């Protein structure tokens, strides 16, 4: 596609429920990143996929968070048993050239 | 451990004047630096970058300066325009170490006043 597409754009859920956030990267981009931005905070790195290499999961805040990337394209970020502190905008980015990331518009998650 | 810091959460500048946004970092392994701009309800967009082998990179109204000894970089926008009003994030990576992830600062909200 023309850009990085994320869905849903907004998600409101109850504490304890599981959520899935989807990212469609730019076609041909080999690298895919997940970041999140909590209110008033910067962008916090979560996970990075590069080709067929093992993902860099060093930024995932707890074992309730997981992500996969199927077929080297679409990625899903899953948050199990959501907590209020998980409320944030979750941003996906893809890149072809190292460091120049193209971001999607983000998925705003609100946990009540 | 905030490796990239933007100590000014906000900055207000008059249209036509120079905007200077600052960023400090602590990790001496960082060798590539970028600035991203973010409008509300949109993802950040790449603005300008600089490699540690340079101390200045210019692109139109935007110039990034890097002071490696001080571990400091700045973004200059001149002349500032109302459309420049946005949140600006600086980011860094340790490319030479094979690290591909970007570490972002907290952002500075720039407001350009007519």
Coordinates of N, CA and C in Angstrom, one line a residue:
Chain A
X1 N 0.8 -1.2 0.0 CA 0.0 0.0 0.0 C 0.8 1.2 0.0
X2 N 0.2 2.4 0.0 CA 0.9 3.6 -0.1 C 1.5 4.0 1.2
X3 N 1.0 3.6 2.3 CA 1.5 3.9 3.6 C 1.4 2.8 4.5
X4 N 1.7 3.0 5.8 CA 1.5 2.0 6.8 C 0.1 2.1 7.4
X5 N -0.6 1.1 7.3 CA -2.0 1.1 7.8 C -2.2 0.3 9.1
X6 N -2.9 1.0 10.0 CA -3.1 0.3 11.3 C -4.6 0.3 11.6
X7 N -5.0 -0.8 12.3 CA -6.4 -1.0 12.7 C -6.4 -1.7 14.0
X8 N -7.4 -1.4 14.8 CA -8.4 -0.3 14.7 C -7.7 1.0 15.0
X9 N -8.3 2.1 14.6 CA -7.7 3.4 14.9 C -8.0 3.8 16.3
X10 N -9.1 3.3 16.9 CA -9.5 3.5 18.3 C -10.0 2.2 18.8
X11 N -9.6 1.9 20.1 CA -10.2 0.7 20.7 C -10.4 1.1 22.2
X12 N -11.6 0.8 22.7 CA -11.9 1.0 24.1 C -12.2 -0.4 24.6
X13 N -11.6 -0.8 25.7 CA -11.8 -2.1 26.2 C -11.8 -2.1 27.7
X14 N -12.4 -3.1 28.3 CA -12.4 -3.2 29.8 C -11.2 -3.9 30.3
X15 N -10.8 -3.5 31.5 CA -9.6 -4.1 32.1 C -9.8 -5.6 32.2
X16 N -8.7 -6.3 31.8 CA -8.7 -7.7 31.9 C -9.0 -8.4 30.5
X17 N -9.5 -7.6 29.6 CA -9.8 -8.2 28.3 C -8.5 -8.2 27.4
X18 N -8.5 -9.1 26.4 CA -7.4 -9.2 25.5 C -7.7 -8.3 24.3
X19 N -6.7 -7.7 23.7 CA -6.8 -6.9 22.5 C -5.8 -7.2 21.4
X20 N -6.2 -7.1 20.2 CA -5.2 -7.3 19.1 C -5.2 -6.0 18.2
X21 N -4.0 -5.6 17.9 CA -3.8 -4.4 17.0 C -3.1 -4.9 15.8
X22 N -3.5 -4.4 14.6 CA -3.0 -4.9 13.4 C -2.2 -3.8 12.7
X23 N -1.1 -4.2 12.0 CA -0.3 -3.3 11.2 C 0.0 -3.9 9.8
X24 N -0.4 -3.1 8.8 CA 0.0 -3.5 7.4 C 1.1 -2.6 7.0
X25 N 2.3 -3.1 6.8 CA 3.4 -2.2 6.5 C 3.4 -1.9 5.0
X26 N 4.3 -1.0 4.6 CA 4.5 -0.7 3.2 C 5.1 -1.9 2.5
X27 N 4.5 -2.2 1.3 CA 4.9 -3.4 0.6 C 6.4 -3.3 0.3
X28 N 7.1 -4.4 0.6 CA 8.5 -4.4 0.3 C 9.4 -4.0 1.4
X29 N 8.8 -3.4 2.4 CA 9.6 -3.0 3.6 C 10.0 -4.2 4.4
X30 N 11.2 -4.4 4.7 CA 11.6 -5.6 5.4 C 11.6 -5.5 6.9
X31 N 11.7 -4.3 7.4 CA 11.7 -4.1 8.8 C 10.4 -3.5 9.3
X32 N 9.9 -4.0 10.5 CA 8.7 -3.5 11.0 C 8.9 -3.3 12.5
X33 N 8.4 -2.2 13.0 CA 8.6 -1.8 14.4 C 7.2 -1.5 15.1
X34 N 7.2 -1.8 16.4 CA 6.1 -1.3 17.2 C 6.6 -0.4 18.3
X35 N 6.0 0.8 18.4 CA 6.3 1.7 19.5 C 4.9 2.1 20.2
X36 N 5.0 2.6 21.3 CA 3.8 3.2 21.9 C 4.1 4.5 22.5
X37 N 3.1 5.4 22.6 CA 3.2 6.7 23.2 C 2.1 6.8 24.2
X38 N 2.5 6.8 25.5 CA 1.6 7.1 26.5 C 1.4 8.6 26.7
X39 N 0.4 9.0 27.4 CA 0.0 10.4 27.5 C 1.2 11.2 28.0
X40 N 1.6 12.2 27.3 CA 2.7 13.1 27.7 C 4.1 12.5 27.7
X41 N 4.2 11.3 27.1 CA 5.5 10.6 27.0 C 6.0 10.6 25.6
X42 N 7.3 10.2 25.5 CA 7.9 10.0 24.2 C 7.5 8.7 23.6
X43 N 8.1 8.3 22.5 CA 7.8 7.0 21.8 C 8.7 6.0 22.5
X44 N 8.0 4.9 23.0 CA 8.7 3.9 23.7 C 8.8 2.6 22.8
X45 N 10.0 2.2 22.5 CA 10.2 1.0 21.6 C 9.6 -0.2 22.3
X46 N 8.9 -1.0 21.5 CA 8.4 -2.3 22.0 C 9.0 -3.5 21.3
X47 N 9.0 -3.6 20.0 CA 9.5 -4.8 19.3 C 9.9 -4.4 17.9
X48 N 10.8 -5.2 17.3 CA 11.3 -4.9 16.0 C 11.5 -6.3 15.2
X49 N 11.0 -6.3 14.0 CA 11.1 -7.5 13.1 C 12.0 -7.1 11.9
X50 N 12.9 -7.9 11.6 CA 13.7 -7.7 10.4 C 13.8 -9.0 9.6
X51 N 13.2 -9.0 8.4 CA 13.2 -10.2 7.6 C 12.9 -11.5 8.3
X52 N 13.7 -12.5 8.2 CA 13.5 -13.8 8.8 C 14.2 -13.9 10.1
X53 N 14.9 -12.8 10.6 CA 15.7 -12.9 11.8 C 14.7 -12.9 13.0
X54 N 15.3 -13.4 14.1 CA 14.5 -13.4 15.4 C 14.2 -12.0 15.8
X55 N 13.0 -11.7 16.2 CA 12.6 -10.3 16.5 C 13.4 -9.8 17.8
X56 N 13.6 -8.5 17.8 CA 14.1 -7.9 19.0 C 12.9 -7.5 19.9
X57 N 12.7 -8.3 21.0 CA 11.6 -8.1 21.9 C 12.0 -7.3 23.1
X58 N 13.1 -6.7 23.1 CA 13.7 -6.1 24.3 C 12.8 -5.0 24.9
X59 N 11.9 -4.4 24.2 CA 11.1 -3.3 24.7 C 9.7 -3.7 25.2
X60 N 9.4 -5.0 25.1 CA 8.0 -5.4 25.5 C 8.0 -5.3 27.0
X61 N 7.0 -4.6 27.6 CA 7.0 -4.2 29.0 C 6.7 -5.4 29.9
X62 N 6.0 -6.4 29.4 CA 5.6 -7.6 30.3 C 5.3 -8.7 29.4
X63 N 5.1 -9.9 30.0 CA 4.8 -11.1 29.2 C 3.3 -11.1 28.7
X64 N 2.6 -10.1 29.1 CA 1.2 -9.9 28.6 C 1.2 -9.4 27.1
X65 N 2.4 -8.9 26.7 CA 2.5 -8.3 25.4 C 3.3 -9.3 24.5
X66 N 2.7 -9.5 23.3 CA 3.4 -10.4 22.3 C 3.1 -9.8 20.9
X67 N 3.9 -10.2 19.9 CA 3.7 -9.7 18.6 C 4.2 -10.8 17.6
X68 N 3.5 -10.8 16.5 CA 4.0 -11.7 15.4 C 3.9 -11.0 14.1
X69 N 4.7 -11.5 13.2 CA 4.6 -11.0 11.8 C 4.6 -12.2 10.9
X70 N 3.4 -12.3 10.2 CA 3.2 -13.4 9.4 C 3.6 -13.1 7.9
X71 N 4.4 -14.1 7.4 CA 4.8 -14.0 6.0 C 5.6 -12.8 5.7
X72 N 6.3 -12.3 6.7 CA 7.1 -11.1 6.5 C 6.4 -9.8 6.1
X73 N 5.0 -9.8 6.4 CA 4.3 -8.6 6.0 C 3.5 -8.1 7.2
X74 N 2.2 -8.5 7.3 CA 1.3 -8.0 8.3 C 1.8 -8.4 9.7
X75 N 1.6 -7.5 10.7 CA 2.0 -7.8 12.1 C 0.8 -7.6 13.0
X76 N 0.7 -8.4 14.0 CA -0.3 -8.2 15.0 C 0.4 -8.1 16.4
X77 N 0.0 -7.1 17.1 CA 0.4 -6.9 18.5 C -0.7 -7.3 19.4
X78 N -0.5 -8.2 20.3 CA -1.5 -8.7 21.2 C -1.2 -8.3 22.6
X79 N -2.2 -7.8 23.3 CA -2.0 -7.5 24.8 C -3.1 -8.3 25.5
X80 N -2.6 -9.2 26.4 CA -3.5 -10.0 27.1 C -3.8 -9.4 28.5
X81 N -5.0 -9.6 29.0 CA -5.4 -9.2 30.3 C -5.0 -7.7 30.5
X82 N -5.6 -6.8 29.6 CA -5.2 -5.4 29.6 C -5.3 -4.8 31.0
X83 N -4.5 -3.8 31.2 CA -4.5 -3.0 32.5 C -4.6 -1.5 32.0
X84 N -5.0 -0.7 33.0 CA -5.2 0.7 32.7 C -3.9 1.4 32.2
X85 N -2.8 0.9 32.7 CA -1.5 1.5 32.3 C -1.1 1.2 30.9
X86 N -1.9 0.2 30.2 CA -1.6 -0.1 28.8 C -2.2 0.9 27.9
X87 N -3.1 1.8 28.4 CA -3.7 2.9 27.6 C -2.6 3.7 27.0
X88 N -2.6 3.8 25.7 CA -1.6 4.6 24.9 C -2.0 4.5 23.5
X89 N -1.2 5.3 22.7 CA -1.3 5.1 21.2 C -0.2 4.2 20.8
X90 N -0.6 3.1 20.1 CA 0.4 2.1 19.6 C 0.7 2.4 18.2
X91 N 2.0 2.7 17.9 CA 2.4 3.1 16.6 C 3.2 2.0 15.9
X92 N 2.9 1.7 14.7 CA 3.6 0.7 13.9 C 4.4 1.5 12.8
X93 N 5.6 1.0 12.5 CA 6.4 1.7 11.5 C 7.1 0.6 10.7
X94 N 7.4 0.9 9.4 CA 8.2 0.0 8.6 C 9.3 0.8 7.9
X95 N 10.3 0.0 7.5 CA 11.4 0.7 6.8 C 12.1 -0.2 5.8
X96 N 12.6 0.4 4.8 CA 13.4 -0.3 3.8 C 14.9 0.0 4.0
X97 N 15.1 1.3 4.3 CA 16.4 1.8 4.6 C 16.6 1.9 6.1
X98 N 17.7 1.5 6.6 CA 17.9 1.6 8.0 C 17.6 3.0 8.6
X99 N 16.9 3.0 9.7 CA 16.7 4.2 10.4 C 15.6 5.1 9.9
X100 N 15.3 5.2 8.7 CA 14.2 6.1 8.2 C 12.9 5.3 8.3
X101 N 12.2 5.5 9.3 CA 11.0 4.7 9.6 C 9.8 5.5 9.0
X102 N 8.8 4.8 8.4 CA 7.6 5.4 8.1 C 6.5 4.9 9.0
X103 N 5.9 5.8 9.7 CA 4.9 5.4 10.7 C 3.5 5.4 10.2
X104 N 2.7 4.5 10.8 CA 1.2 4.6 10.6 C 0.6 5.7 11.5
X105 N -0.7 5.9 11.4 CA -1.4 6.9 12.2 C -1.6 6.4 13.7
X106 N -1.4 5.1 13.9 CA -1.5 4.6 15.3 C -2.9 4.1 15.6
X107 N -2.9 3.3 16.7 CA -4.1 2.7 17.3 C -4.2 3.2 18.7
X108 N -5.2 4.0 19.0 CA -5.4 4.5 20.3 C -6.1 3.5 21.2
X109 N -5.5 3.0 22.2 CA -6.1 2.1 23.1 C -6.5 2.7 24.4
X110 N -7.7 2.5 24.8 CA -8.1 3.0 26.1 C -8.7 1.9 26.9
X111 N -8.1 1.6 28.1 CA -8.5 0.5 29.0 C -9.2 1.2 30.1
X112 N -10.5 0.8 30.3 CA -11.3 1.4 31.3 C -11.2 0.6 32.6
Chain B
X1 N 15.7 4.7 32.4 CA 17.0 5.3 31.8 C 16.7 6.0 30.5
X2 N 16.6 7.3 30.6 CA 16.2 8.1 29.4 C 17.5 8.4 28.6
X3 N 17.7 7.6 27.5 CA 19.0 7.8 26.8 C 18.9 9.0 25.9
X4 N 17.7 9.4 25.5 CA 17.6 10.6 24.6 C 16.6 11.5 25.3
X5 N 17.0 12.8 25.6 CA 16.2 13.7 26.4 C 16.0 15.0 25.6
X6 N 14.7 15.4 25.7 CA 14.3 16.7 25.2 C 13.8 17.4 26.4
X7 N 14.5 18.3 26.9 CA 14.2 18.9 28.2 C 13.1 20.0 28.1
X8 N 12.8 20.5 26.9 CA 11.8 21.5 26.8 C 10.5 20.8 26.3
X9 N 9.5 20.7 27.1 CA 8.2 20.1 26.6 C 7.5 21.0 25.6
X10 N 7.8 22.3 25.6 CA 7.1 23.2 24.7 C 8.0 24.4 24.4
X11 N 7.6 25.0 23.2 CA 8.4 26.1 22.7 C 7.4 26.9 21.9
X12 N 7.4 28.3 22.1 CA 6.6 29.1 21.3 C 7.4 30.2 20.6
X13 N 7.3 30.3 19.3 CA 8.1 31.2 18.5 C 7.2 32.0 17.5
X14 N 7.6 33.2 17.3 CA 6.9 34.1 16.4 C 7.2 33.7 14.9
X15 N 6.2 33.7 14.1 CA 6.3 33.4 12.7 C 7.4 34.3 12.1
X16 N 8.3 33.6 11.3 CA 9.4 34.4 10.6 C 10.7 34.3 11.4
X17 N 10.6 34.0 12.7 CA 11.8 33.9 13.5 C 12.4 32.5 13.5
X18 N 13.5 32.3 14.2 CA 14.2 31.0 14.2 C 13.6 30.2 15.4
X19 N 13.4 28.9 15.1 CA 13.0 28.0 16.1 C 14.2 27.1 16.4
X20 N 14.6 26.9 17.6 CA 15.7 26.0 18.0 C 15.2 25.0 18.9
X21 N 15.2 23.7 18.5 CA 14.8 22.6 19.4 C 16.1 21.8 19.8
X22 N 16.1 21.5 21.0 CA 17.3 20.8 21.6 C 17.1 19.4 22.0
X23 N 18.2 18.6 22.0 CA 18.1 17.2 22.3 C 19.5 16.8 22.9
X24 N 19.5 16.1 24.0 CA 20.7 15.5 24.6 C 20.6 14.0 24.6
X25 N 21.8 13.4 24.5 CA 21.8 11.9 24.6 C 22.9 11.5 25.5
X26 N 22.8 10.3 26.0 CA 23.8 9.8 27.0 C 24.6 8.6 26.5
X27 N 24.1 7.9 25.5 CA 24.8 6.7 25.0 C 25.8 7.1 23.9
X28 N 27.1 6.9 24.2 CA 28.2 7.3 23.3 C 28.2 6.4 22.1
X29 N 27.5 5.3 22.1 CA 27.4 4.4 20.9 C 26.5 4.9 19.8
X30 N 25.6 5.9 20.2 CA 24.8 6.4 19.2 C 25.6 7.1 18.1
X31 N 25.3 6.8 16.8 CA 26.0 7.3 15.7 C 25.1 7.8 14.6
X32 N 23.8 7.8 14.8 CA 22.9 8.3 13.8 C 21.8 8.9 14.5
X33 N 21.4 10.1 14.0 CA 20.4 10.9 14.7 C 19.4 11.5 13.7
X34 N 18.1 11.5 14.2 CA 17.0 11.9 13.3 C 16.1 12.8 14.0
X35 N 15.4 13.6 13.3 CA 14.3 14.4 13.8 C 13.0 14.0 13.1
X36 N 11.9 13.8 13.9 CA 10.6 13.5 13.3 C 9.7 14.5 13.8
X37 N 8.6 14.8 13.0 CA 7.6 15.8 13.3 C 6.3 15.1 13.3
X38 N 5.5 15.4 14.3 CA 4.2 14.8 14.5 C 3.0 15.8 14.6
X39 N 2.0 15.6 13.8 CA 0.8 16.4 13.9 C -0.2 15.5 14.7
X40 N -1.2 16.2 15.3 CA -2.2 15.4 16.1 C -2.9 14.4 15.2
X41 N -3.1 13.2 15.8 CA -3.8 12.1 15.1 C -3.1 11.5 13.9
X42 N -1.9 11.9 13.7 CA -1.1 11.3 12.6 C 0.2 10.7 13.2
X43 N 0.8 9.8 12.4 CA 2.1 9.2 12.9 C 3.2 10.2 12.7
X44 N 4.3 10.0 13.4 CA 5.5 10.9 13.1 C 6.0 10.7 11.7
X45 N 6.5 11.8 11.1 CA 7.0 11.8 9.8 C 8.5 12.2 9.9
X46 N 9.3 11.6 9.1 CA 10.8 11.9 9.1 C 11.0 13.3 8.5
X47 N 11.9 14.0 9.2 CA 12.2 15.3 8.8 C 13.6 15.5 8.3
X48 N 14.6 15.1 9.1 CA 16.0 15.3 8.7 C 16.9 14.4 9.6
X49 N 18.0 14.0 9.1 CA 18.9 13.2 9.9 C 20.4 13.6 9.8
X50 N 21.2 13.1 10.6 CA 22.6 13.4 10.6 C 23.4 12.2 11.1
X51 N 24.5 11.9 10.4 CA 25.4 10.9 10.9 C 26.5 11.5 11.8
X52 N 27.0 10.7 12.6 CA 28.0 11.2 13.6 C 29.3 11.6 12.9
X53 N 29.5 11.3 11.7 CA 30.7 11.8 11.0 C 30.6 13.3 10.5
X54 N 29.4 13.8 10.7 CA 29.1 15.2 10.3 C 28.8 16.0 11.5
X55 N 28.9 17.3 11.4 CA 28.4 18.2 12.5 C 27.2 19.1 12.1
X56 N 26.9 19.0 10.8 CA 25.8 19.8 10.3 C 25.2 19.2 9.1
X57 N 23.9 19.2 9.0 CA 23.2 18.8 7.8 C 22.0 19.8 7.6
X58 N 21.9 20.2 6.4 CA 20.9 21.3 6.0 C 20.0 20.8 4.9
X59 N 18.7 21.1 5.1 CA 17.7 20.7 4.1 C 16.6 21.8 4.1
X60 N 16.8 22.8 3.2 CA 15.9 23.9 3.1 C 15.9 24.7 4.3
X61 N 14.7 24.9 5.0 CA 14.6 25.7 6.2 C 15.1 25.0 7.4
X62 N 15.4 23.7 7.3 CA 15.8 22.9 8.4 C 17.3 22.6 8.5
X63 N 17.9 22.8 9.6 CA 19.3 22.4 9.8 C 19.5 21.7 11.1
X64 N 20.2 20.6 11.1 CA 20.5 19.9 12.3 C 22.0 20.0 12.6
X65 N 22.3 20.3 13.8 CA 23.6 20.5 14.3 C 23.9 19.4 15.3
X66 N 25.1 18.8 15.2 CA 25.5 17.7 16.2 C 26.8 18.1 16.8
X67 N 26.8 18.1 18.2 CA 28.0 18.3 19.0 C 28.3 17.1 19.7
X68 N 29.2 16.2 19.2 CA 29.4 14.9 19.8 C 30.1 15.0 21.1
X69 N 31.0 16.0 21.3 CA 31.6 16.0 22.6 C 30.7 16.4 23.7
X70 N 29.6 17.2 23.4 CA 28.6 17.5 24.4 C 27.4 16.6 24.4
X71 N 27.4 15.6 23.4 CA 26.3 14.7 23.2 C 25.0 15.5 23.1
X72 N 25.0 16.4 22.2 CA 23.9 17.4 22.0 C 23.6 17.6 20.6
X73 N 22.4 17.6 20.2 CA 22.0 18.0 18.9 C 20.9 19.0 18.9
X74 N 20.8 19.8 17.9 CA 19.7 20.8 17.8 C 19.1 20.8 16.4
X75 N 17.9 21.2 16.3 CA 17.2 21.4 15.0 C 16.9 22.9 14.9
X76 N 17.3 23.6 13.9 CA 17.0 25.0 13.6 C 16.0 25.0 12.5
X77 N 15.0 25.8 12.6 CA 14.0 26.0 11.6 C 13.9 27.5 11.4
X78 N 14.3 27.9 10.1 CA 14.3 29.4 9.8 C 14.0 29.6 8.4
X79 N 13.0 30.5 8.1 CA 12.1 31.1 9.0 C 11.0 30.2 9.4
X80 N 10.5 30.3 10.7 CA 9.4 29.5 11.1 C 8.1 29.9 10.5
X81 N 7.3 28.9 10.2 CA 6.0 29.1 9.6 C 4.9 28.5 10.4
X82 N 3.7 29.0 10.3 CA 2.6 28.4 11.1 C 2.4 26.9 10.9
X83 N 2.7 26.4 9.7 CA 2.6 24.9 9.4 C 3.7 24.1 10.2
X84 N 4.6 24.8 10.7 CA 5.7 24.1 11.5 C 5.2 23.7 12.9
X85 N 4.0 24.2 13.3 CA 3.5 23.9 14.6 C 3.2 22.4 14.7
X86 N 3.9 21.7 15.6 CA 3.8 20.2 15.7 C 4.6 19.8 16.9
X87 N 4.6 18.5 17.2 CA 5.5 18.0 18.2 C 6.7 17.4 17.4
X88 N 7.9 17.8 17.9 CA 9.1 17.3 17.3 C 9.8 16.3 18.2
X89 N 10.2 15.2 17.6 CA 10.9 14.2 18.4 C 12.3 14.0 17.8
X90 N 13.3 14.0 18.7 CA 14.6 13.6 18.2 C 14.8 12.1 18.5
X91 N 15.6 11.4 17.7 CA 15.8 10.0 17.8 C 17.2 9.6 17.5
X92 N 17.7 8.5 18.1 CA 19.1 8.1 17.9 C 19.2 6.6 17.7
X93 N 20.2 6.2 17.0 CA 20.4 4.7 17.0 C 21.9 4.5 16.9
X94 N 22.3 3.3 17.3 CA 23.7 2.8 17.3 C 23.9 1.9 16.1
X95 N 23.9 2.6 14.9 CA 24.0 1.8 13.7 C 25.2 0.9 13.6
X96 N 26.3 1.5 14.1 CA 27.6 0.8 14.0 C 27.6 -0.4 14.9
X97 N 26.7 -0.5 15.8 CA 26.6 -1.7 16.7 C 25.6 -2.7 16.2
X98 N 25.1 -2.3 15.0 CA 24.1 -3.2 14.4 C 22.7 -3.0 14.9
X99 N 22.5 -2.0 15.8 CA 21.2 -1.8 16.4 C 20.3 -1.0 15.4
X100 N 19.2 -1.5 15.0 CA 18.3 -0.9 14.1 C 17.2 -0.1 14.7
X101 N 17.0 -0.3 16.0 CA 15.9 0.4 16.6 C 16.3 1.9 16.9
X102 N 15.3 2.7 16.9 CA 15.5 4.1 17.2 C 15.0 4.4 18.6
X103 N 15.8 5.1 19.4 CA 15.5 5.6 20.7 C 15.0 7.0 20.6
X104 N 13.8 7.3 21.1 CA 13.2 8.6 20.9 C 13.2 9.4 22.2
X105 N 13.3 10.7 22.0 CA 13.1 11.6 23.2 C 11.6 11.8 23.4
X106 N 11.3 12.6 24.4 CA 9.9 12.8 24.9 C 9.1 13.7 24.0
X107 N 9.8 14.5 23.1 CA 9.1 15.4 22.2 C 9.1 16.8 22.8
X108 N 9.1 17.8 21.8 CA 8.9 19.2 22.2 C 7.8 19.7 21.3
X109 N 6.7 20.3 21.9 CA 5.6 20.9 21.2 C 6.0 22.3 20.7
X110 N 6.1 22.5 19.4 CA 6.4 23.8 18.9 C 5.2 24.5 18.4
X111 N 5.0 25.7 18.9 CA 3.9 26.5 18.4 C 4.4 27.8 17.8
X112 N 4.0 28.0 16.5 CA 4.4 29.2 15.8 C 3.3 30.2 15.8
X113 N 3.5 31.3 16.3 CA 2.5 32.3 16.5 C 2.5 33.3 15.3
X114 N 1.3 33.6 14.7 CA 1.3 34.6 13.6 C 1.8 36.0 14.0

